PDB file of C-alpha atoms in Angstrom:
ATOM      1  CA  MET A   1     -23.247  23.971  24.159  1.00 60.00           C
ATOM      2  CA  SER A   2     -22.959  23.347  20.494  1.00 86.00           C
ATOM      3  CA  LYS A   3     -22.937  20.159  18.979  1.00 94.00           C
ATOM      4  CA  VAL A   4     -19.704  18.780  17.102  1.00 96.00           C
ATOM      5  CA  MET A   5     -20.485  18.139  13.412  1.00 96.00           C
ATOM      6  CA  MET A   6     -19.201  15.187  11.792  1.00 97.00           C
ATOM      7  CA  GLU A   7     -19.435  14.725   8.092  1.00 97.00           C
ATOM      8  CA  ALA A   8     -18.886  11.188   6.393  1.00 97.00           C
ATOM      9  CA  PHE A   9     -17.933  10.427   3.023  1.00 96.00           C
ATOM     10  CA  VAL A  10     -18.944   6.656   1.818  1.00 95.00           C
ATOM     11  CA  SER A  11     -19.144   5.268  -1.573  1.00 93.00           C
ATOM     12  CA  ILE A  12     -21.941   3.752  -3.902  1.00 89.00           C
ATOM     13  CA  PRO A  13     -21.877   0.643  -3.685  1.00 89.00           C
ATOM     14  CA  PRO A  14     -20.640   0.730  -0.399  1.00 85.00           C
ATOM     15  CA  CYS A  15     -17.318  -0.778   0.321  1.00 92.00           C
ATOM     16  CA  SER A  16     -16.728  -2.558   3.707  1.00 94.00           C
ATOM     17  CA  GLY A  17     -15.110   0.468   5.161  1.00 95.00           C
ATOM     18  CA  GLY A  18     -18.036   2.723   4.473  1.00 95.00           C
ATOM     19  CA  VAL A  19     -20.243   0.166   6.009  1.00 96.00           C
ATOM     20  CA  ALA A  20     -18.143  -0.120   9.260  1.00 97.00           C
ATOM     21  CA  LEU A  21     -17.789   3.630   9.469  1.00 97.00           C
ATOM     22  CA  LYS A  22     -21.795   3.798   9.207  1.00 96.00           C
ATOM     23  CA  ARG A  23     -21.966   1.185  12.101  1.00 97.00           C
ATOM     24  CA  LEU A  24     -19.549   3.256  14.150  1.00 97.00           C
ATOM     25  CA  LEU A  25     -21.267   6.536  13.578  1.00 97.00           C
ATOM     26  CA  ALA A  26     -24.763   5.006  14.706  1.00 96.00           C
ATOM     27  CA  GLU A  27     -22.730   3.629  17.925  1.00 97.00           C
ATOM     28  CA  ILE A  28     -21.199   7.217  18.358  1.00 96.00           C
ATOM     29  CA  ASP A  29     -24.827   8.817  17.926  1.00 95.00           C
ATOM     30  CA  SER A  30     -26.572   6.719  20.219  1.00 95.00           C
ATOM     31  CA  GLU A  31     -23.903   7.424  22.866  1.00 95.00           C
ATOM     32  CA  PHE A  32     -23.263  11.245  22.302  1.00 94.00           C
ATOM     33  CA  GLY A  33     -26.510  12.002  20.254  1.00 88.00           C
ATOM     34  CA  ASP A  34     -27.257  15.462  22.194  1.00 93.00           C
ATOM     35  CA  GLN A  35     -23.499  16.484  21.680  1.00 96.00           C
ATOM     36  CA  VAL A  36     -22.933  15.415  18.109  1.00 97.00           C
ATOM     37  CA  GLU A  37     -24.561  16.024  14.372  1.00 96.00           C
ATOM     38  CA  VAL A  38     -23.819  13.411  11.787  1.00 96.00           C
ATOM     39  CA  VAL A  39     -24.263  13.945   8.327  1.00 96.00           C
ATOM     40  CA  ILE A  40     -23.613  11.252   5.484  1.00 95.00           C
ATOM     41  CA  HIS A  41     -22.555  12.331   1.842  1.00 95.00           C
ATOM     42  CA  THR A  42     -22.967   9.430  -0.569  1.00 93.00           C
ATOM     43  CA  GLY A  43     -21.084   9.823  -3.829  1.00 84.00           C
ATOM     44  CA  PRO A  44     -18.847  10.535  -5.387  1.00 77.00           C
ATOM     45  CA  GLY A  45     -20.560  13.521  -6.865  1.00 79.00           C
ATOM     46  CA  ASP A  46     -21.864  15.394  -3.790  1.00 83.00           C
ATOM     47  CA  PRO A  47     -20.518  18.907  -4.072  1.00 89.00           C
ATOM     48  CA  GLU A  48     -18.951  18.260  -0.481  1.00 90.00           C
ATOM     49  CA  TRP A  49     -16.598  15.684  -1.963  1.00 92.00           C
ATOM     50  CA  ASP A  50     -15.022  18.323  -3.994  1.00 91.00           C
ATOM     51  CA  GLU A  51     -15.336  21.095  -0.907  1.00 92.00           C
ATOM     52  CA  TYR A  52     -12.956  18.871   1.149  1.00 92.00           C
ATOM     53  CA  ALA A  53     -10.910  17.524  -1.517  1.00 92.00           C
ATOM     54  CA  ILE A  54     -12.206  13.931  -0.814  1.00 92.00           C
ATOM     55  CA  ASN A  55     -11.042  11.549  -3.277  1.00 90.00           C
ATOM     56  CA  ASN A  56     -11.034   8.504  -1.214  1.00 92.00           C
ATOM     57  CA  ALA A  57     -13.718   6.568   0.705  1.00 93.00           C
ATOM     58  CA  PRO A  58     -14.590   6.280   3.421  1.00 96.00           C
ATOM     59  CA  ALA A  59     -13.552   9.592   5.020  1.00 96.00           C
ATOM     60  CA  LEU A  60     -14.754  11.477   7.817  1.00 97.00           C
ATOM     61  CA  VAL A  61     -14.494  15.339   8.843  1.00 97.00           C
ATOM     62  CA  VAL A  62     -14.869  16.073  12.401  1.00 97.00           C
ATOM     63  CA  GLY A  63     -15.521  19.914  13.202  1.00 95.00           C
ATOM     64  CA  ASP A  64     -13.981  21.331  10.235  1.00 91.00           C
ATOM     65  CA  LEU A  65     -11.166  19.031   9.976  1.00 95.00           C
ATOM     66  CA  VAL A  66     -10.727  16.123   7.469  1.00 96.00           C
ATOM     67  CA  LYS A  67      -9.504  13.742   9.816  1.00 97.00           C
ATOM     68  CA  PHE A  68      -9.752  10.292   8.491  1.00 97.00           C
ATOM     69  CA  VAL A  69      -9.391   9.237   4.717  1.00 96.00           C
ATOM     70  CA  GLY A  70      -9.362   5.591   3.489  1.00 95.00           C
ATOM     71  CA  LEU A  71     -10.239   3.860   6.333  1.00 94.00           C
ATOM     72  CA  ALA A  72     -12.894   3.472   9.248  1.00 96.00           C
ATOM     73  CA  PRO A  73     -11.614   4.700  12.402  1.00 97.00           C
ATOM     74  CA  SER A  74     -11.626   2.813  15.721  1.00 97.00           C
ATOM     75  CA  LYS A  75     -13.808   4.154  18.290  1.00 97.00           C
ATOM     76  CA  THR A  76     -11.188   5.413  20.527  1.00 97.00           C
ATOM     77  CA  SER A  77      -9.811   7.216  17.726  1.00 97.00           C
ATOM     78  CA  LEU A  78     -12.951   8.812  16.758  1.00 97.00           C
ATOM     79  CA  VAL A  79     -13.650   9.944  20.328  1.00 97.00           C
ATOM     80  CA  GLY A  80     -10.556  11.358  20.804  1.00 96.00           C
ATOM     81  CA  ALA A  81     -11.177  13.314  17.599  1.00 97.00           C
ATOM     82  CA  LEU A  82     -14.538  14.596  18.713  1.00 97.00           C
ATOM     83  CA  ARG A  83     -12.858  15.530  22.086  1.00 95.00           C
ATOM     84  CA  GLU A  84     -10.102  17.684  19.917  1.00 95.00           C
ATOM     85  CA  ALA A  85     -13.097  19.508  18.606  1.00 95.00           C
ATOM     86  CA  GLY A  86     -14.790  20.344  21.530  1.00 93.00           C
ATOM     87  CA  LEU A  87     -16.787  17.286  22.719  1.00 93.00           C
ATOM     88  CA  GLU A  88     -17.375  17.334  26.275  1.00 86.00           C
TER      89      GLU A  88
END
């Protein structure tokens, strides 16, 4: 089984949404750690921001789709996005 990749984009200094997103990702990682992989990009300035055309933080790419921009999703929304991307 392959892991579902999540790429989080957070600003420096961190905003409240970025802090909430990091907390949510830690919770998801503890619950589904063997099924997900999390990468956090801080910036802007990180080249992945341009690759996905991210211009507002926080943002989250699930699988290969930009799913959330400008807000931290609810846990229910994030789990739904992970299931769409192949989480079992």
